[in-house]
Short mmCIF file of C-alpha atoms (C1' of nucleotides) in Angstrom, two decimals:
data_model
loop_
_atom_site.label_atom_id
_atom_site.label_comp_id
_atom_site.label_asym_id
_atom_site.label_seq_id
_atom_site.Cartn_x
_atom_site.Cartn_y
_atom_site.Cartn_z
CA UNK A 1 0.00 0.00 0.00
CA UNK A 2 1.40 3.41 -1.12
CA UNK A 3 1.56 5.93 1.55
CA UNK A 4 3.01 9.09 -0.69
CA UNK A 5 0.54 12.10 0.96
CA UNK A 6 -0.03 14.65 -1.35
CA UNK A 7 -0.16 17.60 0.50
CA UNK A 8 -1.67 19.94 -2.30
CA UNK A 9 -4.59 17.66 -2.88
CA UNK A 10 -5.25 18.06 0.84
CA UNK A 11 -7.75 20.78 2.14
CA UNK A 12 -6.81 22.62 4.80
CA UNK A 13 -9.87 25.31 6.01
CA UNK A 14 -9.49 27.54 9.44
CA UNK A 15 -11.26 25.91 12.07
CA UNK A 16 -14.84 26.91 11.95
CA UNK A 17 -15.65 29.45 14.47
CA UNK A 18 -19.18 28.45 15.26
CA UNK A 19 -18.95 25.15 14.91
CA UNK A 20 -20.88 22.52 13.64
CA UNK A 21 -21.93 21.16 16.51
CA UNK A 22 -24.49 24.01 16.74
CA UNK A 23 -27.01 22.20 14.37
CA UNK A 24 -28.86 21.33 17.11
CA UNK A 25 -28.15 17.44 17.61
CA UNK A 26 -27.41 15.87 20.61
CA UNK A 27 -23.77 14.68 20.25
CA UNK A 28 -23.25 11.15 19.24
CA UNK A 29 -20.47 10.40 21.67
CA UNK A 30 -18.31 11.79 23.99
CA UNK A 31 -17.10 14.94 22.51
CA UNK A 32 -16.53 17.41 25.62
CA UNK A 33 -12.33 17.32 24.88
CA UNK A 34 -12.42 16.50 20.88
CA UNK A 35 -12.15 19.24 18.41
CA UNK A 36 -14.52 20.08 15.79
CA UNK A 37 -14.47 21.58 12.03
CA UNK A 38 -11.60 21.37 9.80
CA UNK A 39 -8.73 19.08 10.22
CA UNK A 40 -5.17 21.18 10.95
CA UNK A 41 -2.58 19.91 8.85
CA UNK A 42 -0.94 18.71 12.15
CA UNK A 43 -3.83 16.95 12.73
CA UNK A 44 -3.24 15.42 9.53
CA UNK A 45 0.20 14.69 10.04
CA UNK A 46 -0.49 12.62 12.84
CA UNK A 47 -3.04 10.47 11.45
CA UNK A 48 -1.41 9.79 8.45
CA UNK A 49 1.58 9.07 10.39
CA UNK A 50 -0.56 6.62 12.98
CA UNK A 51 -1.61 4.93 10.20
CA UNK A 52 1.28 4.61 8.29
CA UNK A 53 2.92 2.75 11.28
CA UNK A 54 -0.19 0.77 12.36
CA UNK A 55 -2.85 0.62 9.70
CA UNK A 56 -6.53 0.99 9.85
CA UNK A 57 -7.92 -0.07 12.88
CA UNK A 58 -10.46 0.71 15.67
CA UNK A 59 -11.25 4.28 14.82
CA UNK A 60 -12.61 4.40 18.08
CA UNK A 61 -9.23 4.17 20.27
CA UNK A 62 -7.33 5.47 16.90
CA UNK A 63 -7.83 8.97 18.16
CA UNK A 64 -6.22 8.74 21.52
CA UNK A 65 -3.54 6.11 20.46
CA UNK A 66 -2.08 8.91 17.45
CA UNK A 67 -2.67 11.66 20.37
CA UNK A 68 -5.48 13.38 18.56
CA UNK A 69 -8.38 14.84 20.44
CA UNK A 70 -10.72 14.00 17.29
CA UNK A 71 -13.65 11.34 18.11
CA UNK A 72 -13.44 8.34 15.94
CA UNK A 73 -15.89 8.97 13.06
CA UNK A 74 -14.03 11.94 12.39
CA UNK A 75 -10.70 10.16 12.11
CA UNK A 76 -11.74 7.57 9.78
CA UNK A 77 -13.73 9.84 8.09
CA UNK A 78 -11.29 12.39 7.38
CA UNK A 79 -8.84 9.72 5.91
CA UNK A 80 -11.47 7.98 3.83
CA UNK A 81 -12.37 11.03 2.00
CA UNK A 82 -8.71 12.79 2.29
CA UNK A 83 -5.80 11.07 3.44
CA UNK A 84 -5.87 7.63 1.82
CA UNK A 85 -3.16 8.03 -0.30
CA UNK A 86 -4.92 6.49 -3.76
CA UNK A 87 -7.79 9.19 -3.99
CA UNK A 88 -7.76 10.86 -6.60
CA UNK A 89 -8.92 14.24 -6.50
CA UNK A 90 -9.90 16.51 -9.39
CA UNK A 91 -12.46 16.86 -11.46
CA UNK A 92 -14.65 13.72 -12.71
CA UNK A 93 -13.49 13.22 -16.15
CA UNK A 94 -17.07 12.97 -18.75
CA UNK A 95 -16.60 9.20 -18.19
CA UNK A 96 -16.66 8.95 -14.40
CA UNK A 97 -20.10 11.28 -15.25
CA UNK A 98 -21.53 9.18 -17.22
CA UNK A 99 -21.10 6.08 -15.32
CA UNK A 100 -22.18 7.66 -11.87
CA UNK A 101 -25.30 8.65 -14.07
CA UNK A 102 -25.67 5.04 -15.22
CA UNK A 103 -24.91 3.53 -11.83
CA UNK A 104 -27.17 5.67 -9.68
CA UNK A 105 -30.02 4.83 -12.42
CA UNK A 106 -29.83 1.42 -11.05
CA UNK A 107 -28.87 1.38 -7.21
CA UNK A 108 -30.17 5.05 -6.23
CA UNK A 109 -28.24 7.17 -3.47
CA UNK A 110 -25.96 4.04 -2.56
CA UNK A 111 -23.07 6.44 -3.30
CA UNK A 112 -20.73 3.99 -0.77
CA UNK A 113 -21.99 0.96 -4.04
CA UNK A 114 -20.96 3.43 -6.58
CA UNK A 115 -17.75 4.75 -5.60
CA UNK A 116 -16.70 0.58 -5.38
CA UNK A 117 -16.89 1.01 -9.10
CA UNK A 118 -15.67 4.31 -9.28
CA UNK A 119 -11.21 3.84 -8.48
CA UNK A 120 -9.99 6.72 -5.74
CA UNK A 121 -13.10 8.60 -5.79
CA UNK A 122 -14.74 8.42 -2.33
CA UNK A 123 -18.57 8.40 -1.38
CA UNK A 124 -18.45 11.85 -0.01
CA UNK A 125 -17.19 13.39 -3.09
CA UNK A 126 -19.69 11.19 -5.77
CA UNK A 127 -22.30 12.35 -3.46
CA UNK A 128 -21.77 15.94 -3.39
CA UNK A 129 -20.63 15.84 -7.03
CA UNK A 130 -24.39 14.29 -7.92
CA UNK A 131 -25.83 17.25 -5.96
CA UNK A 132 -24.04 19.81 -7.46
CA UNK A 133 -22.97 19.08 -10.95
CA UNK A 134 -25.07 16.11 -12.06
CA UNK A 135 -28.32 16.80 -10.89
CA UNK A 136 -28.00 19.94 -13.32
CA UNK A 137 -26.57 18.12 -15.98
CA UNK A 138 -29.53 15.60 -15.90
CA UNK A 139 -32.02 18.57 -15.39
CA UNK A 140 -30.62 20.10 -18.65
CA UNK A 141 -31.16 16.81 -20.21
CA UNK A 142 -35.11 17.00 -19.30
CA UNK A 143 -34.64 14.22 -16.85
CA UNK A 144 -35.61 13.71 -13.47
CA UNK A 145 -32.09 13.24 -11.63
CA UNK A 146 -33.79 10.72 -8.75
CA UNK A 147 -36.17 9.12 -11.07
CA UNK A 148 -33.99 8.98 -14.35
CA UNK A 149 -37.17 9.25 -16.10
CA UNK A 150 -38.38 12.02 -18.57
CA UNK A 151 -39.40 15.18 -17.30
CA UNK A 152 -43.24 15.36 -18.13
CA UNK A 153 -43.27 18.35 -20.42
CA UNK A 154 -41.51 16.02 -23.35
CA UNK A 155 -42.35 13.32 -25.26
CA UNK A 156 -41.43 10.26 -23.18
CA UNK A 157 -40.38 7.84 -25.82
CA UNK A 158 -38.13 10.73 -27.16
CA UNK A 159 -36.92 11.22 -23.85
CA UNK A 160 -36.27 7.78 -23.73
CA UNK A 161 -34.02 7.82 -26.25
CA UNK A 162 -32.44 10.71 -25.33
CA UNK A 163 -31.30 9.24 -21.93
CA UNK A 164 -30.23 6.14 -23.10
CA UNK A 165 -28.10 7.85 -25.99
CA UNK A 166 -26.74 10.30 -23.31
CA UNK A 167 -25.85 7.65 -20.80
CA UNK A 168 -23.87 5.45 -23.38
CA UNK A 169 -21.28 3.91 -21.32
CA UNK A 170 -17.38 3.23 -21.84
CA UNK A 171 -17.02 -0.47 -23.52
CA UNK A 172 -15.28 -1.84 -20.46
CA UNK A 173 -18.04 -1.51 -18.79
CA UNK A 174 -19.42 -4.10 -20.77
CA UNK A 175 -22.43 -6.18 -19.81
CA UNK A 176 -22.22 -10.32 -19.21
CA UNK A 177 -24.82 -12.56 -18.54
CA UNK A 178 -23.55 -13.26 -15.25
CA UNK A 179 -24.72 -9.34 -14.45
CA UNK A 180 -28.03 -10.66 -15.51
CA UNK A 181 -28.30 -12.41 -12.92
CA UNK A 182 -31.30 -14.66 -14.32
CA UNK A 183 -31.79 -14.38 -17.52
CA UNK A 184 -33.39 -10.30 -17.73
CA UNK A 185 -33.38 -9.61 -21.23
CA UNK A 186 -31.82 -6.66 -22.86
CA UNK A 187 -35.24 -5.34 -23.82
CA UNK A 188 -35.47 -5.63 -19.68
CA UNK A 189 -32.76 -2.95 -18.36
CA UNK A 190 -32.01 0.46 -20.05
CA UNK A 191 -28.82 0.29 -18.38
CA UNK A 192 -27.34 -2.68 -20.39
CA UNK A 193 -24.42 -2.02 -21.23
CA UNK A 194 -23.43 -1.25 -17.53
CA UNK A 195 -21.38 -4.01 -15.90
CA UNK A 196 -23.62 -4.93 -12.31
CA UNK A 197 -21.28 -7.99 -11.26
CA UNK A 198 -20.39 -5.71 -8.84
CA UNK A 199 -18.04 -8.37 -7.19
CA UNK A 200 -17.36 -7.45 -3.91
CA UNK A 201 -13.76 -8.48 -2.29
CA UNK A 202 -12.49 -8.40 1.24
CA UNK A 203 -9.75 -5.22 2.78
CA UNK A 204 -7.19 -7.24 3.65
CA UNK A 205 -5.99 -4.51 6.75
CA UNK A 206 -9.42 -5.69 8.23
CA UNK A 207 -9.50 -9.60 8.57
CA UNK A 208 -11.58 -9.88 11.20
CA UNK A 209 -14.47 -8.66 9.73
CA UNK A 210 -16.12 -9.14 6.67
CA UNK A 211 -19.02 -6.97 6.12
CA UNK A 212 -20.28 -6.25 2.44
CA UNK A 213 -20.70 -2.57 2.78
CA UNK A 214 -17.04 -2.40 4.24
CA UNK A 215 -15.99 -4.32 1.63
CA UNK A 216 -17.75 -2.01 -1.24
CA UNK A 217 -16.36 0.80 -0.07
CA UNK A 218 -12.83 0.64 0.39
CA UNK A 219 -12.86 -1.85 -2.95
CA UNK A 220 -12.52 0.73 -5.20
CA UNK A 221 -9.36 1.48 -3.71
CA UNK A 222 -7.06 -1.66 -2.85
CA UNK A 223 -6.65 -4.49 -3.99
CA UNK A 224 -8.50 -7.75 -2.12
CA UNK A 225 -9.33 -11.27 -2.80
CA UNK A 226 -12.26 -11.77 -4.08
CA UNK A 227 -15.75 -12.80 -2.44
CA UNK A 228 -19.37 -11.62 -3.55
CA UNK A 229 -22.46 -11.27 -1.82
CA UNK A 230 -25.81 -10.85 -2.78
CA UNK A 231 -26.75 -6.75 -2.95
CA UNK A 232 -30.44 -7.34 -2.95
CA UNK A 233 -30.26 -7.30 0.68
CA UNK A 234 -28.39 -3.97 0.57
CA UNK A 235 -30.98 -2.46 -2.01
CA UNK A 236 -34.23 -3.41 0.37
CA UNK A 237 -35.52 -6.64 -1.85
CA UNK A 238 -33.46 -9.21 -0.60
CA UNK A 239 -36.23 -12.37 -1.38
CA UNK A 240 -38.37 -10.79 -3.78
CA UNK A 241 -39.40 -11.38 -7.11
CA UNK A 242 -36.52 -9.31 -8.13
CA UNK A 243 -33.99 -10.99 -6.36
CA UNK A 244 -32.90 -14.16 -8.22
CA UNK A 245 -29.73 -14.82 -6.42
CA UNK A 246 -31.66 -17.08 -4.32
CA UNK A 247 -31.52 -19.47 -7.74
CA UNK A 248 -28.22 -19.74 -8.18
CA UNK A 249 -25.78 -21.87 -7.44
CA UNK A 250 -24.10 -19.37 -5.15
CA UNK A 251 -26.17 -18.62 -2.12
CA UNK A 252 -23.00 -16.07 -1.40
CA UNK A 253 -23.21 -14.39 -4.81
CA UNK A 254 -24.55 -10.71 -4.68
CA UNK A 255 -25.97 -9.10 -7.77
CA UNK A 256 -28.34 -5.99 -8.97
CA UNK A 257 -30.60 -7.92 -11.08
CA UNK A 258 -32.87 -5.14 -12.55
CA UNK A 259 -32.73 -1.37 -12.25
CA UNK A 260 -34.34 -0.50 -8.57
CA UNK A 261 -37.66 1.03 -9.92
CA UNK A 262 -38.21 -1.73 -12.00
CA UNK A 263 -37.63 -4.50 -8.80
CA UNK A 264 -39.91 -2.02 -6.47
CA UNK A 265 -42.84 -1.74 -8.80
"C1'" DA B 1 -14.54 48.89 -4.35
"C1'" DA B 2 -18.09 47.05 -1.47
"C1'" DA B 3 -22.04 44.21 -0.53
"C1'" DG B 4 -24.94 40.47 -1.26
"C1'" DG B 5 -26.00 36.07 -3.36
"C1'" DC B 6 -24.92 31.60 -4.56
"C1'" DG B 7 -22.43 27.31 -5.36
"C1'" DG B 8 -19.07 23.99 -3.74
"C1'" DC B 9 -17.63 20.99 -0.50
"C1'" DA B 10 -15.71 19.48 4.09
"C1'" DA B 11 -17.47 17.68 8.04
"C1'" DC B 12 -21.02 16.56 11.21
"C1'" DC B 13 -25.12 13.85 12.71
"C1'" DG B 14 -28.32 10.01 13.54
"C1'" DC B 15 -29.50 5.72 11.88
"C1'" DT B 16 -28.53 1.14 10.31
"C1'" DC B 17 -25.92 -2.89 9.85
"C1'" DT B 18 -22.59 -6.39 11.26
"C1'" DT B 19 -20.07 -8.87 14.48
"C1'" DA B 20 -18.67 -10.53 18.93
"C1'" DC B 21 -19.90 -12.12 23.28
"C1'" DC C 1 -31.00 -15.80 20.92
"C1'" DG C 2 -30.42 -11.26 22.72
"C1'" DT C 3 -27.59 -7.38 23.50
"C1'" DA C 4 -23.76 -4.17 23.12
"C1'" DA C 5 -20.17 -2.13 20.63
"C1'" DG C 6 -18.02 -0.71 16.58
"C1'" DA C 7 -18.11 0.73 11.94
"C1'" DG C 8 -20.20 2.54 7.81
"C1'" DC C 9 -23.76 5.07 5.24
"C1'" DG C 10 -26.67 8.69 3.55
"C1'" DG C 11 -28.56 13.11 4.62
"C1'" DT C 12 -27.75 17.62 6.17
"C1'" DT C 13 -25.39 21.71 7.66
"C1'" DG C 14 -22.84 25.84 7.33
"C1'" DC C 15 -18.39 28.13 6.09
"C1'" DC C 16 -15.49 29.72 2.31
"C1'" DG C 17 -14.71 31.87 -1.84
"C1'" DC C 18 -16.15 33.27 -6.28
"C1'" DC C 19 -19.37 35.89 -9.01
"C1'" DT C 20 -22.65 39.37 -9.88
"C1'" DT C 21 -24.65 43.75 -9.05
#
DNA sequence: AAAGGCGGCAACCGCTCTTAC
DNA sequence: CGTAAGAGCGGTTGCCGCCTT
C-alpha cells in the first residue's frame, strides 16, 4: 500500500468558528475534549503518520492512540475522504459522469456501491458531485435526476431515447450474462451495457471482519481477494421477485438484477 | 470597491448494519 | 438468541470563496 501524501490535494480550512456542533443534535459520543471543524494539517500529520505505522484499525481508540483529540468517526472519516493516499482528487473526467449517471439509475443514493466502481473517488465526493454538478446536468437533459425518467413536459419515448443515448457507457463496462443475474433480457434494463457484477472483495488490513458494505467501499481502492455477496439485501428486496440470487448456485453471490424502480414496482 | 447572493464541498449527525460475546 | 459495541452510510449543515450587481 502506497503511503506518498499529497499535500496539495489536501484541504486545509481555518477551524470553523461556530462550529458545527451548533445544528442542534445531541452529540453522538463523547465529545466534551475532541475538536470540531476542519482538520489542521498537524492533525493530519499525525493520522497519516498513525496509520502509516499501524494501519486501519479501531477508529474508536485510533484517536487517543495517534494523540489526537478527534472522536473516531471523524478520524476515519477524514482519511477515507482525504488522506488515503490512492484518492484521486480533481475533477470527474465525462466518463466517471456518465457512469455515476448510469450507476445511480440502477442502485439510487448508494453512493458507498458506486464509488466501489468508481477507483480513488470516495462516497463523499460522488455524493456531493451528484448534488451539485449532475443533478444539473440531468435537469438540462429533461430528466428527473432521482427518477432517471423524462421530465413530463416532453415526449417520453423521445426522452427515452435521449437518456439512453446520453448515458452510453465506456465499452469496459461491458455487460455479461452473469450481471443478468437470471436471464433479464436486454429489452429488460435500459442500463445494459453497464457491468452490475459488482463483485465485492475483502480489505485485507481488516480480517476480522467481513461486512459487504465495508468491503464495497474501500474496494474501489485496494486491492483484495475476491468474495461476492448478494446486494439485494443492501438495495431493500433481498427475497423478492426481483432478487434471483436465491436461484443460483451461489447462495453467497450478490448481484443488482434489474434497475431498482423496475424490482420495487 | 463594497455588498450580497450563490455554489461547492468538508465535516457533522443520527440511523442502520454487522459482528462478537 | 439477545444485546452491546463498533463501523459505515446517507442526509444535512454551514463556512469559504467566487461571481454578480
Amino acid at each position: 500500500m502506497l503511503f506518498a501524501l499529497s499535500s496539495q490535494s489536501v484541504v486545509h480550512r481555518e477551524p470553523r468558528r461556530t462550529g458545527v456542533g451548533n445544528m442542534g443534535r445531541s452529540p453522538c459520543c463523547e465529545k466534551a475534549h475532541t475538536n470540531k471543524g476542519a482538520w489542521t494539517k498537524e492533525e493530519d500529520e499525525k493520522l497519516v503518520s498513525y496509520i502509516k505505522a499501524h494501519g486501519e484499525g479501531c477508529w474508536r481508540s485510533l484517536p487517543k492512540a495517534a494523540g489526537l483529540l478527534r472522536c473516531g468517526k471523524s478520524c476515519r472519516l477524514r482519511w477515507i475522504n482525504y488522506l488515503r493516499p490512492d484518492l484521486k482528487r480533481g475533477n470527474f473526467t465525462e466518463e466517471e459522469d456518465e457512469l455515476i449517471i448510469k450507476l445511480h439509475g440502477v442502485l439510487g443514493n448508494k453512493w458507498s456501491l458506486i464509488a466501489g466502481r468508481l477507483p480513488g473517488r470516495t462516497d463523499n465526493e460522488i455524493k456531493n458531485y451528484w448534488n451539485t454538478h449532475i443533478k444539473r446536468k440531468l435537469l438540462g437533459r429533461g430528466i428527473d435526476p432521482q427518477t432517471h425518467r423524462p421530465i413530463p413536459q416532453q415526449p417520453e419515448t423521445a426522452m427515452v431515447q435521449d437518456m439512453t443515448a446520453a448515458v452510453k457507457a465506456p465499452t469496459e463496462y461491458s455487460s455479461s450474462d452473469e450481471a443478468n443475474c437470471g436471464g433479464a433480457s436486454q429489452d429488460d434494463v435500459p442500463y445494459i451495457d453497464l457491468n452490475l457484477d459488482l463483485s465485492i472483495s475483502l480489505p485485507h488490513h481488516s480480517p476480522k471482519r467481513a461486512q459487504p458494505s465495508q468491503a464495497l467501499s474501500s474496494a474501489a481502492t485496494s486491492s483484495y481477494s475476491p468474495a461476492t455477496i448478494c446486494l439485494c439485501r443492501h438495495l431493500g428486496f433481498q427475497g423478492s421477485e426481483a432478487c434471483s440470487c436465491r436461484n443460483t448456485a451461489h447462495p453467497n453471490v450478490l448481484r443488482v438484477i434489474r434497475p431498482l424502480e423496475e424490482a420495487q414496482n
